[in-house]
CSV table of C-alpha atoms in Angstrom, one decimal:
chain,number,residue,atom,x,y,z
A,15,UNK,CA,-5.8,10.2,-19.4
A,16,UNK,CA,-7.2,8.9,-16.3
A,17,UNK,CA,-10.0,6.0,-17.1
A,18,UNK,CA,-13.5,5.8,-15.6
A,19,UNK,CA,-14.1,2.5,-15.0
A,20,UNK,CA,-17.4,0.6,-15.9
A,21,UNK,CA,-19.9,-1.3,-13.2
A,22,UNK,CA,-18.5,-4.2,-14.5
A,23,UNK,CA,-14.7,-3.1,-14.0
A,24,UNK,CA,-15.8,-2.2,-10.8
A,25,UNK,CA,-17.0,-5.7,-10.0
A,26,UNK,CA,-13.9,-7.0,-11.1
A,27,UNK,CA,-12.0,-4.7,-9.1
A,28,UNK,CA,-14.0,-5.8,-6.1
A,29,UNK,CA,-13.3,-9.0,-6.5
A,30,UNK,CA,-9.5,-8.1,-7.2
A,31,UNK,CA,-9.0,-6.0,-4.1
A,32,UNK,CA,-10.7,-8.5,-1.8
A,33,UNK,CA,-8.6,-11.2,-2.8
A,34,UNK,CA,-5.6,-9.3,-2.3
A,35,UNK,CA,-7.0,-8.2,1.4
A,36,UNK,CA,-7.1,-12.1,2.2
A,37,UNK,CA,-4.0,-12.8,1.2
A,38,UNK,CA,-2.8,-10.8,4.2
A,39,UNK,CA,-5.2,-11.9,6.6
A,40,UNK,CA,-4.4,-15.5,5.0
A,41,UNK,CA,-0.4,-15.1,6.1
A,42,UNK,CA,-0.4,-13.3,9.2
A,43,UNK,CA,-0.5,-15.9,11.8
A,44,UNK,CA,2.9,-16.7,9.7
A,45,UNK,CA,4.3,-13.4,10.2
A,46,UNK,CA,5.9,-13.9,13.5
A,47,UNK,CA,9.7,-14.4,14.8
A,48,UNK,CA,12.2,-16.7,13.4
A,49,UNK,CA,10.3,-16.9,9.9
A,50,UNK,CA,12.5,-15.7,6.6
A,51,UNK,CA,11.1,-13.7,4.2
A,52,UNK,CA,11.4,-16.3,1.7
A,53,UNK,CA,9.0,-18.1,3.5
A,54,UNK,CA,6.4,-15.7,4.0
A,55,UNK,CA,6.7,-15.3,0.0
A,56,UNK,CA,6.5,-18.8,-0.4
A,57,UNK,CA,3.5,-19.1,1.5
A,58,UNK,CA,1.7,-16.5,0.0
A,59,UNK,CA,2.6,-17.5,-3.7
A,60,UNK,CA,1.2,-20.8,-3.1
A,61,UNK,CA,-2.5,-19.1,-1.0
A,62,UNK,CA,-2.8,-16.9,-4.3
A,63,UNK,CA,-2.2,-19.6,-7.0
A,64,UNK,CA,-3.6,-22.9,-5.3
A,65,UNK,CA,-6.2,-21.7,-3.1
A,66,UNK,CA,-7.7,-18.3,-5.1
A,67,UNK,CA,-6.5,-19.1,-8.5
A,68,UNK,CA,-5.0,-15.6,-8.9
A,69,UNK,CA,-2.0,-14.3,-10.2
A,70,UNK,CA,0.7,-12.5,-8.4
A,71,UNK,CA,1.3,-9.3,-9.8
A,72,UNK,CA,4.9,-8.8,-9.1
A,73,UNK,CA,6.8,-12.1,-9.8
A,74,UNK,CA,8.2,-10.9,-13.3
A,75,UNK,CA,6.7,-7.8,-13.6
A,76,UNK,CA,9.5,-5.2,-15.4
A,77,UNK,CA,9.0,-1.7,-15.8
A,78,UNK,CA,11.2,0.1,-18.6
A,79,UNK,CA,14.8,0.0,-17.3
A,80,UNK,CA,14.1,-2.7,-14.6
A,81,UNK,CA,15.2,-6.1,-14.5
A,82,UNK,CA,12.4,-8.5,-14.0
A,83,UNK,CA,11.1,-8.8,-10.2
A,84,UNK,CA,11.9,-12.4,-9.0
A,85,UNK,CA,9.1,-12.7,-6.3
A,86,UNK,CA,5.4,-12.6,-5.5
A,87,UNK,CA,5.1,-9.9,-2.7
A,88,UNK,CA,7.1,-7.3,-1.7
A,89,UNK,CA,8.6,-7.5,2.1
A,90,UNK,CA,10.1,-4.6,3.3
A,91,UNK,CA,11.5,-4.7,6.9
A,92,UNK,CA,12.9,-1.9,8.7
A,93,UNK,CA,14.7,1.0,7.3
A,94,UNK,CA,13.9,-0.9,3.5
A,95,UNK,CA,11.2,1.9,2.2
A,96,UNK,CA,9.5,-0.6,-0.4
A,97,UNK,CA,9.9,-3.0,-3.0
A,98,UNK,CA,12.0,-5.5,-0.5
A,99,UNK,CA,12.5,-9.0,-2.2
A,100,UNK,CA,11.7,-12.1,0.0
A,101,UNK,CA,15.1,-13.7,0.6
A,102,UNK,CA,16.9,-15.7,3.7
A,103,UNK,CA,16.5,-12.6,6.3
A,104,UNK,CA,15.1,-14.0,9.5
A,105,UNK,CA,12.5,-11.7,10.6
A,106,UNK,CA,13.6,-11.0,14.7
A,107,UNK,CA,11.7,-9.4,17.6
A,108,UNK,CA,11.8,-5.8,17.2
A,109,UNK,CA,11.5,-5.8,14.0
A,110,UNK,CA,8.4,-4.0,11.3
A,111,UNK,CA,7.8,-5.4,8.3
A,112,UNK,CA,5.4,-4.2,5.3
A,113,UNK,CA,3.8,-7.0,3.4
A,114,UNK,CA,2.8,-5.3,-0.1
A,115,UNK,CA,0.5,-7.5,-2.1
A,116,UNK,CA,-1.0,-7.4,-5.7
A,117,UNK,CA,-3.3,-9.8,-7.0
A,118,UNK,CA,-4.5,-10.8,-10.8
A,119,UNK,CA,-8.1,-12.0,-10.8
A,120,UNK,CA,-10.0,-12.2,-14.4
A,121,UNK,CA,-8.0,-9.3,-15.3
A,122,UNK,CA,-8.0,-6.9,-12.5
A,123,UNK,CA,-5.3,-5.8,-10.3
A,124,UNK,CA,-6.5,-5.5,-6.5
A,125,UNK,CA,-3.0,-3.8,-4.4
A,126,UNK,CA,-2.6,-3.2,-1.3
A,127,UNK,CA,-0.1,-3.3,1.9
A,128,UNK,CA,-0.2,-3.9,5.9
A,129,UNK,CA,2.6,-3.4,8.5
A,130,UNK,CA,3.4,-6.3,10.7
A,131,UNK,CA,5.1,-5.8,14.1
A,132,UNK,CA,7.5,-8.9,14.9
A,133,UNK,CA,7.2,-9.3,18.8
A,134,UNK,CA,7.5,-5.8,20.7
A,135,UNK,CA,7.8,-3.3,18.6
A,136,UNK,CA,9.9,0.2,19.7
A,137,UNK,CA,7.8,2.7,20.9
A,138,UNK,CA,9.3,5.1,18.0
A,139,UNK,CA,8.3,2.2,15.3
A,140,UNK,CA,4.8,1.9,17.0
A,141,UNK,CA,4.1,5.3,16.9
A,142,UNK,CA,5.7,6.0,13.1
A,143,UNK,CA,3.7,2.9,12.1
A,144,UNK,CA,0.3,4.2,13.4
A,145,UNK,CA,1.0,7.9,12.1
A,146,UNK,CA,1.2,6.1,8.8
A,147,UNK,CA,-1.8,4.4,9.5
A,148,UNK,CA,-4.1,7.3,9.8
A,149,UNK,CA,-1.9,9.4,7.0
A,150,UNK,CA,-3.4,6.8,4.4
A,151,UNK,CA,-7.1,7.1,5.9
A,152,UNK,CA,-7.0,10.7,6.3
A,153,UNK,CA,-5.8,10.7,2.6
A,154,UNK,CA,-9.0,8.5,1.8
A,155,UNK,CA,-11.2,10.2,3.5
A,156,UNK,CA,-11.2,13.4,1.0
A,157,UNK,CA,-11.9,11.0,-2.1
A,158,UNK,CA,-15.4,12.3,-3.3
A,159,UNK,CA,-16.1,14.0,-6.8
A,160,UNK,CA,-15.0,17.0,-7.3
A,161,UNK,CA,-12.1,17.0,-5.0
A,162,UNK,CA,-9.0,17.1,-6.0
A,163,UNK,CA,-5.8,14.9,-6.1
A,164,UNK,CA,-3.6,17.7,-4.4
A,165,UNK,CA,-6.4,17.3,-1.2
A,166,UNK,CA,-5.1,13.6,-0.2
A,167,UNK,CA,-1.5,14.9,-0.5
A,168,UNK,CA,-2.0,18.1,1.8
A,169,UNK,CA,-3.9,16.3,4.1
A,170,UNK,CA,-1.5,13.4,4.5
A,171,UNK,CA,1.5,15.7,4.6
A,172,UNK,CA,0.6,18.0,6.7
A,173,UNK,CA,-0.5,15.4,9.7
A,174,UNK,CA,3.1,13.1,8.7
A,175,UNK,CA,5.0,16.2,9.2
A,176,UNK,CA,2.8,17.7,12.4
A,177,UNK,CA,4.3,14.2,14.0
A,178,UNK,CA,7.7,15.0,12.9
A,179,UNK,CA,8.3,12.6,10.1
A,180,UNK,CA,9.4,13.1,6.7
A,181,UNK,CA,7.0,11.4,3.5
A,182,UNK,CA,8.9,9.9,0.6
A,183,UNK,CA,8.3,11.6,-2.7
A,184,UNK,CA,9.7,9.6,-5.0
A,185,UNK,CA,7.1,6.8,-4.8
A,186,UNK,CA,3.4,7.7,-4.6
A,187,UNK,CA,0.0,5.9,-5.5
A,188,UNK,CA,-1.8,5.2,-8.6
A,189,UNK,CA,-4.5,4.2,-10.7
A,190,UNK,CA,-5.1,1.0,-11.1
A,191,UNK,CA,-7.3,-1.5,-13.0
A,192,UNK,CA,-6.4,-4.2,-15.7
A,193,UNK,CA,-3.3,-2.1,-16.0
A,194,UNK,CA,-0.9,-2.3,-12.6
A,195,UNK,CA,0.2,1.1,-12.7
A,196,UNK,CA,-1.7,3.8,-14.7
A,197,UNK,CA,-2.7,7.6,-14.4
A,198,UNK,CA,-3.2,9.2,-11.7
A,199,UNK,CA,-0.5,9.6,-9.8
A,200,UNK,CA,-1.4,10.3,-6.2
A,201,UNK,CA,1.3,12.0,-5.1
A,202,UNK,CA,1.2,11.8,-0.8
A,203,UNK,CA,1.9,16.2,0.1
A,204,UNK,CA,0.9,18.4,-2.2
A,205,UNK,CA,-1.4,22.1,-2.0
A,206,UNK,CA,-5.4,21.8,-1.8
A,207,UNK,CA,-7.3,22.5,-5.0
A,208,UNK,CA,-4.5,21.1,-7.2
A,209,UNK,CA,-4.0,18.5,-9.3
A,210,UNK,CA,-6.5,16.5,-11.4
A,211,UNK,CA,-10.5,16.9,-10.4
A,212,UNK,CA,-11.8,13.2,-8.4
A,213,UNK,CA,-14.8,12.3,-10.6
A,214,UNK,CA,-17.1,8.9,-10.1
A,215,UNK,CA,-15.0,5.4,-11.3
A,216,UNK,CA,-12.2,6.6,-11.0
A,217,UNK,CA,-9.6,3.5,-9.1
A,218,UNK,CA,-6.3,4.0,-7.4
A,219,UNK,CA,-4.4,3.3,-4.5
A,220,UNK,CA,-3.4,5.7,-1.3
A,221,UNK,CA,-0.1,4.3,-0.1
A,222,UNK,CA,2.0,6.9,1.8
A,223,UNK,CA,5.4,5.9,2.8
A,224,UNK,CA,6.6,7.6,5.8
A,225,UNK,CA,10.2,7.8,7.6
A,226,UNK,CA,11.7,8.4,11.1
A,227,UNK,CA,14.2,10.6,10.0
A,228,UNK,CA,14.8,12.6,6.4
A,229,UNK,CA,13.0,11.7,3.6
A,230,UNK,CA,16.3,10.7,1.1
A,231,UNK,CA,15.9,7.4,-0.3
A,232,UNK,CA,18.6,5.3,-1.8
A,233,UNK,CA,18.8,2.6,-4.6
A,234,UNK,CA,20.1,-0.7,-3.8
A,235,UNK,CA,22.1,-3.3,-5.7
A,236,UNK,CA,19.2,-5.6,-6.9
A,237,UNK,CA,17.7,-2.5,-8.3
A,238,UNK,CA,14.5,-3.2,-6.3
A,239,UNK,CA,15.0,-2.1,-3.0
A,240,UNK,CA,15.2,1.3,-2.0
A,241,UNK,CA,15.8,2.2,1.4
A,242,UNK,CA,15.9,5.1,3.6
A,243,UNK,CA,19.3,7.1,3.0
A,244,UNK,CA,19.8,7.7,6.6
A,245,UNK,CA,18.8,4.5,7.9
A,246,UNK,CA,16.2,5.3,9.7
A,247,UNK,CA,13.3,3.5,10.0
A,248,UNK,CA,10.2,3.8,7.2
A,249,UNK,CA,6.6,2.7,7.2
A,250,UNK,CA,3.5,2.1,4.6
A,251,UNK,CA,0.1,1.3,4.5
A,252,UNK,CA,-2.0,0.8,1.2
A,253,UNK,CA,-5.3,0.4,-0.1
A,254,UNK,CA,-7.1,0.8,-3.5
A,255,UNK,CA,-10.4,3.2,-3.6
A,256,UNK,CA,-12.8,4.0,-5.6
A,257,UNK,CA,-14.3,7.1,-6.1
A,258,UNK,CA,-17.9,7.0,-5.9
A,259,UNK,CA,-21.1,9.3,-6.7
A,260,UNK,CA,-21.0,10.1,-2.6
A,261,UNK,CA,-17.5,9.9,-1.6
A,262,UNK,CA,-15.4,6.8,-1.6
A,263,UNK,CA,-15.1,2.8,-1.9
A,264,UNK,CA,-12.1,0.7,-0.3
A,265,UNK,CA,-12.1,-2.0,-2.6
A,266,UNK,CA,-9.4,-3.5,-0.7
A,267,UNK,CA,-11.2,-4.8,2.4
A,268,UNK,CA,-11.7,-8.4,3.8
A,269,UNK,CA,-12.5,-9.8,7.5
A,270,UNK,CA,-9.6,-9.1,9.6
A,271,UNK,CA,-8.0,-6.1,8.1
A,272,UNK,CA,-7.4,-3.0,10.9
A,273,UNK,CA,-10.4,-1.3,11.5
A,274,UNK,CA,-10.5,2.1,10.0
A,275,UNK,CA,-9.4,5.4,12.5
A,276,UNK,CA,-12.3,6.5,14.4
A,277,UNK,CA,-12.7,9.4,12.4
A,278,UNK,CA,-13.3,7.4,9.2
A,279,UNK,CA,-16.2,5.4,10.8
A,280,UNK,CA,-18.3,8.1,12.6
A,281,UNK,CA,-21.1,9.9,10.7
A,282,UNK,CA,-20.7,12.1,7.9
A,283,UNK,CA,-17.3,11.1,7.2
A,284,UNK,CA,-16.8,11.1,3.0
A,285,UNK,CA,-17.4,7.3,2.8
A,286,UNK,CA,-16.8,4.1,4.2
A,287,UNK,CA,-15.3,1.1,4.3
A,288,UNK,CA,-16.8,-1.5,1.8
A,289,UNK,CA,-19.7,1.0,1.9
């Protein structure tokens, strides 16, 4: 069953997602050569619980058949597809790095992830980075009632694999609320038409994970980590939306997050940001 949420889970979720957005504005300045992981975790544990008086959502979370995940973000850098653990690796130039963040505010959940480039970045990581980029917002951009889930996968797939990259399957979006991960599952490729019906309060996140070469992923030994089976390198972007009587909420937004694609921002697109 996929929940409709109330006005006043909405406010919370508001809330929720904004402080999650801040956390990365909060921490980029940080996110810069030389700088471990560990650090940028650090950092961020101590913005969320000192300065917002929120929870992070990850240290200690444990799904069934996990072990319990020792951190407060996730930092993913490189060819690491998601759920990287903040340790002693020394972020160099060259490098991308995805900062995923979830916040617990009163209750709600607010989730969401950025890449970062460290220095220069390649022109291929540039280029895969900002594919994934607009994959998300196109994604977004057909949330309105009475679409369907299957409509953000087709049309996220079909521009990832137009560029030549491969989407990973075995991780996808979700709903989202007081509970971290509930239904739906937004799966990022899929067939139009398909899938459950979008209806008004409905809350989940758009998170597409894109790679340079195939899409195989593999499990490492923290049983966290999952990488790309090639090596190649992998990007993601994330935001939580809501579905609203017109079209669509990012709940996820705060001052200096990346401007939404052009095409999200000129008229009659579904929604808007923080609209």
């Amino acid at each position: 069953m996929i929940s409709i949420k109330t006005p006043e889970d909405i406010q919370g979720m508001r809330v929720a997602g904004k402080l999650a957005a801040e956390v990365l504005d909060y921490i980029t300045p940080f996110v810069k050569p030389g700088v471990t992981t560990g650090e940028i975790d650090r950092l961020c544990h101590e913005y969320m619980v000192n300065v917002q008086d929120s929870i992070p959502a990850p240290l200690n979370y444990c799904p069934p058949g996990y072990t319990p995940y020792p951190k407060a973000i996730c930092t993913s850098v490189n060819d690491v597809v998601c759920h990287g653990i903040p340790g002693d690796k020394v972020l160099k130039p060259g490098d991308v790095v995805n900062l995923d963040i979830t916040v617990i505010k009163n209750g709600y959940h607010g989730d969401t992830s950025r890449m970062f480039y460290i220095g220069e970045p390649s022109i291929l990581a540039r280029r895969l980075t900002e594919t994934t980029y607009d994959c998300m917002w196109l994604g977004i951009a057909q949330i309105k009632p009475g679409a369907h889930l299957g409509d953000i996968g087709h049309a996220i797939q079909v521009h990832a694999e137009k560029a030549g990259y491969s989407i990973v399957r075995e991780f996808c979006g979700h709903g989202i609320g007081k509970v971290f991960h509930e239904d739906p599952q937004v799966l990022h490729y899929g067939r139009p038409g398909t899938l459950d019906r979008l209806e008004a309060g409905m809350i989940f996140t758009v998170e597409p994970m894109l790679n340079a070469g195939r899409r195989e992923i593999r499990e490492m030994g923290d049983g966290w980590t999952i990488k790309t089976k090639d090596r190649s390198l992998s990007a993601q972007w994330e935001h939580t939306v809501l579905v609203t009587e017109t079209g669509f909420e990012v709940l996820t937004v705060s001052p200096d997050m990346p401007a939404p694609p052009a095409f999200i921002t000129q008229p009659g697109s579904a929604g808007a940001a923080g609209a």
